[in-house]
Amino acid sequence: MLGLLRHTRDRFGPIRFLATTVALAILLSGCQSTDTDGLSTSAAPPEVSGPAAGAIAGDMVSRLAEQIGQGKATVALKQDGSPFGQALEAALKGWGYAVVTDQKTDSGGVVPLAYVIVPYDGQVLARLSTSRVELGRAYIVTTSGATPASALSLMRRG
């Protein structure tokens, strides 16, 4: 009888093991890393026309200049060759920024910039990302250009 009481099975063993495994997975998921600058790859659909791309790029760069200072930095633009990418490069240069696209540069004074343009529900969502700030806005695209359809979304890092 005494042997039965001393040798009881731990009926919570599998649950304890599962809980430990899940907790470890959650802790390790926080250790994930991205590439060195942490920015996504730039992407814009080719359907966004030249006038619309120019209007969106002009508006977004003017808002970016409010955050990082007008023409005070060299911008490393991750470009995909779309009309928006070309319009964004032209708008950056128009605001006085030096723009590098494919060259390796020393990281001092260079602001990496990526963009994403996503069609959504009859509008276009535009996002510019740097290592310190992210800007987003929805636009209504017409044949003659684009007009903002939402307030500017601003997220600061660090």
Coordinates of N, CA and C in Angstrom, one line a residue:
M1 N 0.8 -1.2 0.0 CA 0.0 0.0 0.0 C 0.9 1.3 0.0
L2 N 1.9 1.3 0.8 CA 2.8 2.4 0.8 C 3.5 2.6 -0.6
G3 N 3.8 1.6 -1.3 CA 4.4 1.7 -2.6 C 3.5 2.4 -3.6
L4 N 2.2 2.2 -3.5 CA 1.3 2.8 -4.4 C 1.2 4.3 -4.2
L5 N 1.3 4.7 -3.0 CA 1.3 6.2 -2.7 C 2.5 6.9 -3.1
R6 N 3.7 6.2 -3.0 CA 4.9 6.9 -3.4 C 5.1 6.9 -4.9
H7 N 4.6 6.0 -5.6 CA 4.9 5.9 -7.0 C 3.6 6.4 -7.9
T8 N 3.1 7.5 -7.6 CA 2.0 8.0 -8.4 C 2.5 8.8 -9.6
R9 N 1.8 8.6 -10.7 CA 2.2 9.3 -11.9 C 1.8 10.8 -11.9
D10 N 2.6 11.6 -12.5 CA 2.3 13.0 -12.5 C 1.4 13.2 -13.7
R11 N 0.1 13.4 -13.4 CA -0.9 13.5 -14.5 C -0.8 14.9 -15.2
F12 N -0.1 15.8 -14.6 CA 0.0 17.1 -15.2 C 1.3 17.3 -16.1
G13 N 2.1 16.2 -16.2 CA 3.3 16.2 -16.9 C 3.2 16.7 -18.3
P14 N 2.3 16.1 -19.1 CA 2.2 16.5 -20.5 C 1.7 18.0 -20.7
I15 N 0.9 18.4 -19.8 CA 0.4 19.8 -19.8 C 1.5 20.7 -19.4
R16 N 2.3 20.4 -18.4 CA 3.5 21.2 -18.0 C 4.5 21.2 -19.2
F17 N 4.7 20.1 -19.8 CA 5.7 20.1 -21.0 C 5.2 21.0 -22.1
L18 N 3.9 20.9 -22.4 CA 3.3 21.8 -23.5 C 3.4 23.3 -23.1
A19 N 3.1 23.6 -21.9 CA 3.2 25.0 -21.4 C 4.6 25.5 -21.5
T20 N 5.6 24.7 -21.1 CA 7.0 25.1 -21.1 C 7.4 25.3 -22.6
T21 N 7.0 24.4 -23.5 CA 7.4 24.5 -24.9 C 6.8 25.8 -25.5
V22 N 5.5 26.1 -25.2 CA 4.9 27.3 -25.8 C 5.6 28.5 -25.2
A23 N 5.9 28.6 -23.9 CA 6.5 29.7 -23.3 C 7.9 29.9 -24.0
L24 N 8.6 28.9 -24.2 CA 10.0 29.0 -24.9 C 9.8 29.5 -26.3
A25 N 8.8 29.0 -27.0 CA 8.6 29.5 -28.4 C 8.3 31.0 -28.4
I26 N 7.5 31.4 -27.5 CA 7.1 32.9 -27.4 C 8.3 33.7 -27.1
L27 N 9.1 33.3 -26.2 CA 10.4 34.0 -25.9 C 11.3 34.1 -27.0
L28 N 11.5 32.9 -27.7 CA 12.4 32.9 -28.9 C 11.9 33.7 -30.1
S29 N 10.6 33.8 -30.2 CA 10.1 34.6 -31.3 C 10.4 36.1 -31.2
G30 N 10.7 36.5 -30.1 CA 11.1 37.9 -29.9 C 12.6 38.1 -30.3
C31 N 13.3 37.1 -30.6 CA 14.7 37.2 -31.0 C 14.8 37.1 -32.5
Q32 N 13.8 37.1 -33.2 CA 13.9 37.1 -34.7 C 14.5 38.4 -35.1
S33 N 15.2 38.3 -36.2 CA 15.8 39.5 -36.8 C 15.5 39.6 -38.3
T34 N 15.6 40.8 -38.8 CA 15.4 41.0 -40.2 C 16.8 41.4 -40.8
D35 N 16.8 41.8 -42.0 CA 18.1 42.2 -42.6 C 18.6 43.4 -41.8
T36 N 19.8 43.9 -42.2 CA 20.5 44.9 -41.3 C 19.7 46.2 -41.2
D37 N 19.0 46.6 -42.2 CA 18.3 47.9 -42.0 C 16.9 47.7 -41.6
G38 N 16.3 46.5 -41.7 CA 15.0 46.3 -41.2 C 13.9 46.8 -42.1
L39 N 14.1 47.2 -43.3 CA 13.1 47.8 -44.1 C 12.6 46.7 -45.1
S40 N 11.4 46.8 -45.5 CA 10.8 45.9 -46.5 C 11.4 46.3 -47.9
T41 N 11.1 45.4 -48.8 CA 11.5 45.6 -50.2 C 10.4 46.5 -50.8
S42 N 10.9 47.5 -51.6 CA 9.9 48.4 -52.2 C 9.1 47.7 -53.2
A43 N 7.8 48.1 -53.3 CA 6.9 47.5 -54.3 C 5.8 48.5 -54.6
A44 N 5.5 48.6 -55.9 CA 4.4 49.5 -56.3 C 3.8 48.8 -57.6
P45 N 2.5 48.8 -57.7 CA 2.0 48.2 -59.0 C 2.2 49.1 -60.1
P46 N 2.4 48.5 -61.3 CA 2.6 49.4 -62.5 C 1.4 50.1 -63.0
E47 N 0.2 49.7 -62.4 CA -1.1 50.3 -62.9 C -1.2 51.7 -62.4
V48 N -0.4 52.2 -61.4 CA -0.5 53.5 -60.9 C 0.1 54.4 -62.0
S49 N -0.7 55.3 -62.6 CA -0.3 56.1 -63.7 C 0.8 57.1 -63.3
G50 N 1.5 57.7 -64.3 CA 2.5 58.7 -64.0 C 2.0 59.9 -63.2
P51 N 0.8 60.5 -63.7 CA 0.3 61.7 -62.9 C 0.0 61.3 -61.4
A52 N -0.7 60.1 -61.3 CA -1.0 59.7 -59.9 C 0.2 59.4 -59.1
A53 N 1.2 58.7 -59.7 CA 2.4 58.4 -59.0 C 3.1 59.7 -58.6
G54 N 3.2 60.7 -59.5 CA 3.8 62.0 -59.2 C 3.1 62.7 -58.0
A55 N 1.8 62.7 -58.0 CA 1.0 63.4 -57.0 C 1.2 62.7 -55.6
I56 N 1.2 61.4 -55.6 CA 1.4 60.6 -54.3 C 2.8 60.9 -53.8
A57 N 3.8 60.7 -54.7 CA 5.2 60.9 -54.3 C 5.4 62.3 -53.8
G58 N 4.9 63.3 -54.5 CA 5.1 64.7 -54.0 C 4.5 64.9 -52.6
D59 N 3.3 64.4 -52.4 CA 2.7 64.6 -51.1 C 3.5 63.9 -50.0
M60 N 3.9 62.6 -50.3 CA 4.5 61.8 -49.3 C 5.9 62.4 -49.0
V61 N 6.6 62.8 -50.0 CA 8.0 63.4 -49.7 C 7.9 64.7 -48.9
S62 N 6.9 65.5 -49.2 CA 6.7 66.7 -48.4 C 6.5 66.4 -46.9
R63 N 5.7 65.3 -46.7 CA 5.5 64.9 -45.3 C 6.7 64.3 -44.7
L64 N 7.5 63.6 -45.5 CA 8.7 63.0 -45.0 C 9.7 64.1 -44.6
A65 N 9.8 65.1 -45.5 CA 10.7 66.3 -45.2 C 10.4 66.9 -43.8
E66 N 9.1 66.9 -43.4 CA 8.7 67.5 -42.1 C 9.3 66.7 -41.0
Q67 N 9.6 65.4 -41.3 CA 10.1 64.5 -40.2 C 11.6 64.4 -40.1
I68 N 12.2 64.4 -41.3 CA 13.7 64.2 -41.3 C 14.5 65.4 -41.7
G69 N 13.8 66.5 -42.0 CA 14.5 67.7 -42.4 C 14.6 67.8 -43.9
Q70 N 14.4 68.9 -44.4 CA 14.4 69.1 -45.9 C 15.8 69.1 -46.4
G71 N 16.1 68.2 -47.3 CA 17.4 68.1 -48.0 C 18.6 68.0 -47.2
K72 N 18.5 67.5 -45.9 CA 19.6 67.4 -45.0 C 20.3 66.1 -45.0
A73 N 19.8 65.1 -45.8 CA 20.4 63.8 -45.8 C 20.5 63.2 -47.2
T74 N 21.3 62.2 -47.3 CA 21.4 61.4 -48.5 C 20.4 60.2 -48.3
V75 N 19.5 60.0 -49.2 CA 18.5 58.9 -49.1 C 18.9 57.7 -50.0
A76 N 19.0 56.6 -49.4 CA 19.3 55.3 -50.1 C 17.9 54.7 -50.4
L77 N 17.5 54.8 -51.6 CA 16.2 54.4 -52.1 C 16.2 53.0 -52.6
K78 N 15.4 52.1 -52.0 CA 15.2 50.8 -52.5 C 14.1 50.8 -53.5
Q79 N 14.5 50.8 -54.8 CA 13.5 51.0 -55.9 C 13.2 49.7 -56.6
D80 N 11.9 49.6 -57.2 CA 11.5 48.5 -57.9 C 11.4 48.8 -59.4
G81 N 11.7 50.0 -59.8 CA 11.6 50.4 -61.3 C 10.2 50.8 -61.7
S82 N 9.2 50.9 -60.8 CA 7.8 51.2 -61.2 C 7.7 52.7 -61.4
P83 N 6.6 53.2 -62.1 CA 6.4 54.6 -62.2 C 6.5 55.4 -60.9
F84 N 5.9 54.7 -59.8 CA 6.0 55.4 -58.5 C 7.4 55.5 -58.0
G85 N 8.2 54.5 -58.2 CA 9.6 54.6 -57.8 C 10.4 55.7 -58.5
Q86 N 10.1 55.9 -59.8 CA 10.7 56.9 -60.5 C 10.2 58.3 -60.1
A87 N 8.9 58.4 -59.8 CA 8.3 59.7 -59.3 C 8.9 60.0 -57.9
L88 N 9.0 59.0 -57.1 CA 9.5 59.2 -55.8 C 11.0 59.7 -55.8
E89 N 11.8 59.1 -56.7 CA 13.2 59.6 -56.8 C 13.2 61.0 -57.3
A90 N 12.4 61.4 -58.2 CA 12.3 62.8 -58.7 C 11.8 63.7 -57.7
A91 N 10.8 63.3 -56.9 CA 10.3 64.2 -55.8 C 11.4 64.4 -54.7
L92 N 12.1 63.3 -54.4 CA 13.2 63.5 -53.4 C 14.3 64.5 -53.9
K93 N 14.7 64.3 -55.1 CA 15.7 65.3 -55.7 C 15.1 66.7 -55.7
G94 N 13.8 66.8 -56.0 CA 13.2 68.1 -56.0 C 13.2 68.8 -54.7
W95 N 13.2 68.0 -53.6 CA 13.2 68.5 -52.2 C 14.6 68.7 -51.7
G96 N 15.6 68.5 -52.6 CA 17.0 68.8 -52.2 C 17.7 67.6 -51.7
Y97 N 17.2 66.4 -51.7 CA 17.9 65.2 -51.2 C 18.8 64.6 -52.2
A98 N 20.0 64.2 -51.8 CA 20.8 63.4 -52.7 C 20.3 62.0 -52.6
V99 N 20.1 61.3 -53.8 CA 19.5 60.0 -53.8 C 20.5 59.0 -54.4
V100 N 20.7 57.9 -53.6 CA 21.5 56.8 -54.2 C 20.5 55.6 -54.2
T101 N 20.7 54.7 -55.3 CA 19.8 53.6 -55.4 C 20.5 52.3 -55.3
D102 N 21.5 52.0 -56.1 CA 22.1 50.7 -56.1 C 23.5 50.6 -55.5
Q103 N 24.0 51.8 -55.1 CA 25.3 51.8 -54.6 C 25.4 51.5 -53.1
K104 N 26.5 50.9 -52.7 CA 26.8 50.7 -51.3 C 27.4 52.0 -50.8
T105 N 26.9 52.5 -49.6 CA 27.4 53.7 -49.0 C 27.8 53.5 -47.6
D106 N 28.6 54.3 -47.0 CA 28.8 54.2 -45.6 C 27.5 54.7 -44.9
S107 N 27.2 54.1 -43.8 CA 25.9 54.3 -43.1 C 25.8 55.7 -42.5
G108 N 26.9 56.4 -42.3 CA 26.8 57.7 -41.7 C 26.1 58.7 -42.6
G109 N 25.0 59.3 -42.1 CA 24.3 60.3 -42.8 C 23.4 59.8 -43.9
V110 N 23.3 58.5 -44.1 CA 22.4 58.0 -45.2 C 21.1 57.4 -44.5
V111 N 20.0 57.9 -45.1 CA 18.7 57.4 -44.6 C 18.1 56.4 -45.6
P112 N 18.1 55.1 -45.2 CA 17.5 54.1 -46.0 C 16.0 54.3 -46.2
L113 N 15.4 54.2 -47.4 CA 14.0 54.5 -47.6 C 13.4 53.4 -48.5
A114 N 12.3 52.8 -48.0 CA 11.6 51.9 -48.8 C 10.1 52.3 -48.9
Y115 N 9.4 51.8 -49.9 CA 8.0 52.2 -50.1 C 7.2 51.0 -50.5
V116 N 5.9 51.1 -50.2 CA 4.9 50.1 -50.6 C 3.7 50.9 -51.1
I117 N 3.2 50.5 -52.3 CA 1.9 51.0 -52.8 C 1.0 49.8 -53.0
V118 N -0.2 49.8 -52.3 CA -1.1 48.7 -52.4 C -2.5 49.2 -52.8
P119 N -3.1 48.7 -53.9 CA -4.5 49.0 -54.2 C -5.4 48.3 -53.2
Y120 N -6.4 49.1 -52.7 CA -7.3 48.5 -51.7 C -8.6 49.2 -51.8
D121 N -9.7 48.5 -52.1 CA -11.0 48.9 -52.0 C -11.2 50.2 -52.8
G122 N -10.8 50.3 -54.0 CA -10.9 51.5 -54.9 C -10.0 52.6 -54.6
Q123 N -9.1 52.4 -53.6 CA -8.1 53.4 -53.2 C -6.7 52.8 -53.3
V124 N -5.7 53.6 -53.1 CA -4.4 53.2 -53.1 C -3.8 53.6 -51.7
L125 N -3.2 52.6 -51.0 CA -2.5 52.9 -49.8 C -1.0 53.0 -50.0
A126 N -0.4 54.1 -49.6 CA 1.0 54.4 -49.8 C 1.7 54.4 -48.5
R127 N 2.9 53.8 -48.4 CA 3.7 53.8 -47.2 C 5.1 54.1 -47.5
L128 N 5.8 55.0 -46.8 CA 7.2 55.3 -46.9 C 7.8 54.8 -45.5
S129 N 8.9 54.1 -45.6 CA 9.5 53.6 -44.3 C 11.0 54.0 -44.3
T130 N 11.4 54.5 -43.2 CA 12.9 54.7 -42.9 C 13.1 53.9 -41.6
S131 N 14.4 54.0 -41.2 CA 14.7 53.2 -39.9 C 14.1 54.0 -38.7
R132 N 13.7 55.2 -38.8 CA 13.2 56.0 -37.7 C 11.7 56.4 -37.8
V133 N 11.2 56.5 -39.0 CA 9.8 56.9 -39.2 C 9.1 56.2 -40.3
E134 N 7.8 56.0 -40.1 CA 7.0 55.4 -41.2 C 5.8 56.2 -41.4
L135 N 5.5 56.5 -42.7 CA 4.4 57.4 -43.0 C 3.5 56.6 -43.9
G136 N 2.2 56.7 -43.7 CA 1.2 56.0 -44.5 C 0.0 56.9 -44.8
R137 N -0.6 56.7 -45.9 CA -1.8 57.5 -46.3 C -2.6 56.8 -47.4
A138 N -3.9 56.9 -47.4 CA -4.7 56.4 -48.5 C -5.0 57.5 -49.5
Y139 N -5.1 57.2 -50.8 CA -5.3 58.1 -51.9 C -6.4 57.6 -52.8
I140 N -7.1 58.6 -53.4 CA -8.1 58.2 -54.4 C -7.4 58.6 -55.7
V141 N -7.2 57.6 -56.6 CA -6.5 57.8 -57.8 C -7.5 58.1 -59.0
T142 N -7.2 59.1 -59.8 CA -7.9 59.4 -61.0 C -6.9 59.5 -62.1
T143 N -7.5 59.7 -63.3 CA -6.6 59.7 -64.5 C -5.7 60.9 -64.5
S144 N -6.1 62.0 -63.8 CA -5.3 63.2 -63.8 C -4.4 63.3 -62.6
G145 N -4.5 62.4 -61.6 CA -3.6 62.5 -60.5 C -4.2 61.7 -59.3
A146 N -3.9 62.2 -58.1 CA -4.4 61.5 -56.9 C -4.6 62.5 -55.8
T147 N -5.6 62.3 -55.0 CA -5.9 63.1 -53.9 C -6.0 62.3 -52.6
P148 N -5.5 62.9 -51.5 CA -5.5 62.2 -50.2 C -6.9 61.8 -49.8
A149 N -7.1 60.6 -49.3 CA -8.4 60.1 -48.9 C -8.4 59.9 -47.4
S150 N -7.3 60.1 -46.7 CA -7.2 59.8 -45.3 C -6.2 60.8 -44.7
A151 N -6.2 60.8 -43.4 CA -5.2 61.6 -42.7 C -3.9 60.9 -42.8
L152 N -2.8 61.6 -42.5 CA -1.5 61.0 -42.6 C -1.3 60.1 -41.3
S153 N -0.8 58.9 -41.5 CA -0.5 58.0 -40.4 C 1.0 58.1 -40.2
L154 N 1.4 58.4 -39.0 CA 2.9 58.6 -38.6 C 3.2 57.7 -37.5
M155 N 4.3 56.9 -37.7 CA 4.8 56.1 -36.6 C 6.3 56.3 -36.5
R156 N 6.8 56.7 -35.3 CA 8.2 56.9 -35.0 C 8.8 55.7 -34.3
R157 N 10.0 55.4 -34.6 CA 10.7 54.3 -33.9 C 11.8 54.9 -33.1
G158 N 12.1 54.2 -32.1 CA 13.3 54.6 -31.3 C 13.1 55.8 -30.5

